[in-house]
Amino acid sequence: SFNLLASPVKDEVVVKGVILFILDVTEKQSAEKMRREFAANVSHELKTPLTSILGYAELMKSGMVKPEDISEFSDRIYNEARHLIDLIEDVIRISRLDEKNVQLPFEEIDLLELAKETVGRLSSLAQQKRIKLSVGGDNAIIFGVRQILEEMIYNLCDNAIKYNYENGKVDVNVKTFSDQVVLTVADNGFGIPREHQSRVFERFYRIDKSHSRETGGTGLGLSIVKHSAEFHNAKIRLMSKPGKGTTITVIFSREQ
Ligand code: ADP
């Protein structure tokens, strides 16, 4: 193992003889540029499922669809509509985080307890793929907004399950240091190729669009994670190796 905190700016670490690239994803981008691009992307992302819903509905209306195909068409309409709702919910989450003056209370939160609750919500998803989910570590108290932290942990664990193999594992850990609290979500899943590592935290960025659509992604999960971390003045580190797994670390400073 290695000590992330001893060398937070170091680019590469050697773990069991393998060189890993640690990426600091919490770099700031121009807020104005991000907002402009976001508005354009949202419109595009909303338009795509709506266009297919319209297309299927028109076909069905025309009476040209064979009765035996009706159920497949309604499934497609249902899935596209479901995707639209996921998108809208994620967009609302992001806008709320963008506003900064979120109308939610800051409070003292036991990060380990919150992680346990959140992981519990994902247990049936994990069971479907026979993935072993574990949560452990220290009862660390941080000052934060419960709902935002919960969304952050949820998105990290959801990805760790979605982009994982059958019988894989996901380990969530909370560790206290003298001036930091570190949350780690580690999986032994697909991993993220190095050329994509600096981009997966961007809004709507997905490595494989078709695959992501299958797994129900919006491409907003990690950007919500990044925003949630920034909202709490926390830093994010990503380590990943294709075919081996991904570890995402969120580092909270204790003197807030
Ligand atoms: P999505 O809604 O597609 O999951 P995210 O913003 O959460 O969007 O993630 C962006 C992309 O990063 C995903 O499409 C996936 O390709 C990749 N990714 C995220 N988390 C992981 C992980 N734990 N393991 C492998 N790939 C991941």
XYZ file of C-alpha atoms and ligand atoms in Angstrom:
283
model
C 0.000 0.000 0.000
C 1.025 3.627 -0.233
C 0.439 6.833 1.621
C -1.621 9.156 -0.514
C -1.485 11.952 1.989
C 2.266 11.999 2.333
C 2.624 13.021 -1.297
C -0.602 14.493 -2.575
C 0.990 16.268 -5.524
C 3.027 13.361 -6.732
C 1.987 12.118 -10.158
C 2.910 8.496 -9.997
C 3.119 5.896 -7.300
C 4.333 2.340 -7.437
C 1.893 -0.210 -6.025
C 3.030 -3.842 -6.139
C 5.424 -3.012 -8.949
C 2.765 -1.281 -11.044
C 3.098 2.413 -11.755
C -0.176 4.199 -11.152
C -1.040 7.665 -12.265
C -2.721 9.812 -9.651
C -4.840 12.531 -11.058
C -5.966 15.626 -9.252
C -9.330 16.320 -10.791
C -10.206 19.284 -8.631
C -8.653 21.855 -10.939
C -10.815 24.869 -11.588
C -12.219 25.600 -15.024
C -13.671 28.904 -16.105
C -17.142 28.992 -14.533
C -18.593 31.033 -17.355
C -17.298 28.680 -20.045
C -18.633 25.692 -18.118
C -22.076 27.226 -17.782
C -22.298 28.010 -21.483
C -21.219 24.547 -22.517
C -23.538 22.975 -19.980
C -26.632 24.745 -21.327
C -25.799 23.629 -24.867
C -25.095 20.053 -23.776
C -28.242 19.788 -21.658
C -30.414 20.794 -24.615
C -28.709 18.238 -26.798
C -28.915 15.466 -24.218
C -32.618 16.124 -23.594
C -33.382 16.266 -27.278
C -31.955 12.852 -28.125
C -34.312 10.703 -26.009
C -37.266 12.963 -26.809
C -36.648 12.553 -30.521
C -36.717 8.788 -30.231
C -39.841 8.857 -28.045
C -41.543 10.974 -30.696
C -40.353 8.651 -33.448
C -41.700 5.525 -31.755
C -44.970 7.240 -30.858
C -45.462 8.401 -34.448
C -44.814 4.924 -35.794
C -47.341 3.434 -33.398
C -49.854 6.122 -34.278
C -49.464 5.422 -37.983
C -50.822 1.937 -37.371
C -47.852 0.445 -39.218
C -46.483 -1.386 -36.203
C -47.303 -5.078 -36.000
C -49.179 -6.041 -32.811
C -46.330 -8.346 -31.765
C -43.901 -5.393 -31.875
C -45.993 -3.111 -29.679
C -44.449 -4.371 -26.458
C -40.895 -3.773 -27.714
C -41.799 -0.260 -28.798
C -43.390 0.581 -25.470
C -40.269 -0.750 -23.737
C -38.118 1.600 -25.783
C -40.375 4.552 -25.046
C -40.319 3.632 -21.369
C -36.502 3.401 -21.294
C -36.002 6.699 -23.083
C -38.470 8.414 -20.740
C -36.710 6.864 -17.738
C -33.396 8.195 -19.059
C -34.955 11.659 -19.469
C -36.029 11.657 -15.830
C -32.546 10.589 -14.673
C -31.051 13.390 -16.762
C -33.413 16.012 -15.406
C -32.785 14.916 -11.819
C -29.011 15.114 -12.336
C -29.274 18.520 -14.012
C -31.288 19.789 -11.031
C -28.608 18.449 -8.660
C -25.863 20.212 -10.594
C -27.714 23.530 -10.807
C -28.283 23.395 -7.078
C -24.567 22.856 -6.464
C -23.721 25.644 -8.914
C -25.818 28.140 -7.004
C -23.424 27.830 -4.043
C -25.975 29.225 -1.603
C -27.669 25.856 -1.274
C -30.597 26.078 1.114
C -29.516 22.986 2.995
C -28.046 22.969 6.481
C -24.395 22.312 7.283
C -24.134 19.921 10.183
C -21.744 17.515 11.866
C -21.888 14.219 10.024
C -20.377 10.863 10.785
C -19.017 9.992 7.348
C -18.760 6.266 8.094
C -22.389 6.065 9.242
C -23.512 7.999 6.183
C -21.483 5.689 3.933
C -23.107 2.650 5.554
C -26.613 4.059 5.009
C -25.866 5.005 1.421
C -24.262 1.695 0.541
C -27.328 -0.020 2.022
C -29.455 1.640 -0.646
C -27.320 -0.037 -3.303
C -27.333 -3.546 -1.875
C -29.935 -4.977 -4.244
C -28.125 -3.562 -7.292
C -24.915 -5.144 -6.020
C -26.654 -8.457 -5.338
C -27.904 -8.636 -8.928
C -24.265 -8.793 -10.078
C -23.119 -10.765 -7.022
C -20.811 -7.912 -6.105
C -19.413 -7.843 -2.588
C -19.951 -4.421 -1.054
C -18.102 -3.553 2.126
C -17.853 -0.440 4.254
C -15.350 0.086 7.028
C -12.958 2.415 8.778
C -13.178 5.186 11.334
C -16.186 7.068 12.674
C -14.993 10.410 11.307
C -17.055 13.521 11.932
C -17.017 16.161 9.236
C -18.942 19.383 8.824
C -21.056 19.175 5.697
C -24.424 18.970 3.968
C -25.868 15.505 4.409
C -27.826 15.292 1.166
C -24.892 16.407 -0.966
C -22.447 14.037 0.705
C -24.943 11.226 0.330
C -25.313 11.907 -3.402
C -21.543 11.930 -3.721
C -21.083 8.569 -2.006
C -24.061 7.123 -3.878
C -22.688 8.122 -7.297
C -19.217 6.760 -6.528
C -20.563 3.419 -5.322
C -23.144 3.221 -8.105
C -20.333 3.563 -10.672
C -18.129 1.092 -8.828
C -20.959 -1.457 -9.170
C -22.061 -0.519 -12.706
C -18.573 -0.597 -14.203
C -17.659 -3.852 -12.568
C -17.653 -7.536 -13.418
C -19.963 -10.186 -11.972
C -18.601 -11.318 -8.567
C -16.535 -8.141 -8.312
C -16.041 -6.150 -5.154
C -16.446 -2.599 -3.939
C -14.761 -1.386 -0.778
C -15.701 1.871 0.883
C -13.367 3.140 3.570
C -13.270 6.173 5.851
C -9.996 7.083 7.507
C -9.116 9.879 9.922
C -5.772 11.636 9.900
C -4.709 14.490 12.143
C -5.932 17.152 9.726
C -7.815 15.186 7.099
C -10.657 12.733 6.651
C -10.276 10.479 3.655
C -13.090 8.613 1.926
C -12.061 5.904 -0.514
C -14.250 3.971 -2.920
C -12.267 1.173 -4.540
C -13.467 -1.373 -7.065
C -11.838 -4.163 -9.045
C -13.905 -3.458 -12.139
C -13.313 -2.313 -15.718
C -10.957 0.530 -14.848
C -10.592 3.768 -16.810
C -8.008 4.016 -19.607
C -5.447 6.689 -18.920
C -6.482 8.881 -21.857
C -9.977 9.195 -20.383
C -8.950 9.712 -16.766
C -8.728 13.484 -16.884
C -12.073 13.756 -18.669
C -14.521 11.463 -16.849
C -15.318 14.206 -14.336
C -16.535 16.494 -17.111
C -20.237 16.933 -17.557
C -21.774 14.366 -19.937
C -18.425 12.692 -20.575
C -18.772 8.935 -21.000
C -16.136 6.521 -22.156
C -18.474 4.341 -24.136
C -21.794 5.992 -24.884
C -23.625 2.857 -26.006
C -22.414 0.908 -22.997
C -23.283 3.735 -20.643
C -26.777 3.927 -22.067
C -27.196 0.236 -21.350
C -26.154 0.749 -17.748
C -28.452 3.739 -17.464
C -25.826 6.460 -17.069
C -26.288 10.156 -17.740
C -22.601 11.091 -17.844
C -23.242 13.486 -14.956
C -22.483 11.226 -11.992
C -18.813 12.066 -11.580
C -19.289 15.746 -12.289
C -21.795 15.795 -9.425
C -19.149 14.076 -7.303
C -16.594 16.704 -8.280
C -19.011 19.548 -7.482
C -19.971 17.977 -4.171
C -16.302 17.700 -3.231
C -15.614 21.312 -4.205
C -18.678 22.370 -2.241
C -17.019 20.859 0.847
C -13.522 22.138 -0.044
C -12.459 18.551 -0.503
C -10.019 17.231 -3.080
C -10.456 14.238 -5.350
C -7.826 11.788 -6.517
C -8.386 9.137 -9.139
C -6.318 6.037 -9.668
C -7.304 3.478 -12.213
C -5.956 0.672 -14.292
C -7.924 -0.895 -17.148
C -9.067 -4.392 -16.313
C -7.880 -4.036 -12.718
C -10.069 -1.422 -11.112
C -10.571 2.123 -9.969
C -9.983 3.902 -6.694
C -11.455 7.317 -6.091
C -10.382 9.192 -2.996
C -12.077 12.251 -1.518
C -9.911 14.191 0.926
C -11.689 16.489 3.394
C -9.702 18.871 5.471
C -10.743 18.887 9.117
C -10.276 22.548 9.908
C -13.240 24.021 8.043
P -22.303 7.753 -16.109
O -23.650 8.291 -15.880
O -22.035 7.394 -17.556
O -21.932 6.660 -15.160
P -20.274 9.333 -14.748
O -20.009 10.799 -14.833
O -20.665 8.792 -13.429
O -21.342 9.014 -15.856
O -18.984 8.571 -15.258
C -18.398 8.922 -16.495
C -17.749 7.708 -17.144
O -16.619 7.305 -16.388
C -18.658 6.498 -17.185
O -19.453 6.492 -18.355
C -17.692 5.338 -17.156
O -17.260 5.048 -18.463
C -16.502 5.889 -16.382
N -16.481 5.438 -14.971
C -16.975 6.093 -13.895
N -16.746 5.421 -12.749
C -16.084 4.299 -13.114
C -15.552 3.167 -12.394
N -15.657 3.065 -11.052
N -14.913 2.214 -13.115
C -14.781 2.317 -14.446
N -15.262 3.329 -15.185
C -15.911 4.310 -14.535
